[in-house]
Amino acid sequence: MNATNTKIRTRPYRRKGQGKTDYRKRLRLLKSRTPRLVVRKSLKNMYVQVIAFDPKGDQVIVTATPNALIKRGWQYERNSMPAAYLLGLILGKKAHAAKIKKVIADLGLRKPIKKSTLYTVVKGVKDAGIHVPVSDDVLPDQKRVVGEHIRDYSKKLRSNTAAYQKQFSGYLKKGLNPEDIPQKCEELKAKILK
């Protein structure tokens, strides 16, 4: 077979077929000409970046990973609402230092659910002084952000020892009390905003 007669078959929008990219949504975000606040969540961690479009490839301006929380002394879950909020604060402070004043939220292929963990990151970025155009009614309230719901649930379960130990086994193995989460979150928030 002659090399000139062979056709190379490429599939347009390959990432769409793999379920990795929504090209229409991406185009709308890029047309805004605003850096994107990219929030991605796995089972155990959250990753947050501010990315600016460049024709040669997107440019990552600032990043915040769970390691930033661990370095600051956070020992609790890394994908909980308090951790997401603190991660958003860290990213917001870094973005402020990089002279970024406004970002647009890019939550990826996940369906945006009001008051979810993804919007908790957005709230953290906003509280750090970065403008993010989202409605306040999609953001969680401050009690959930700092983890008061976790504290209240642990108090409720305390009377049932087996259920309490099963639910909070990860904390108990580390010698942590789930009722301390709101206090630890507020302490770390004060450190970040210093």
PDB file of C-alpha atoms in Angstrom, residues 6 77 140 159:
ATOM      1  CA  THR A   6      -3.368   6.085   3.519  1.00  0.00           C
ATOM      2  CA  GLU A  77     -11.097  15.098  55.605  1.00  0.00           C
ATOM      3  CA  PRO A 140     -23.798  27.479  51.368  1.00  0.00           C
ATOM      4  CA  SER A 159     -25.206   8.056  72.272  1.00  0.00           C
TER       5      SER A 159
END
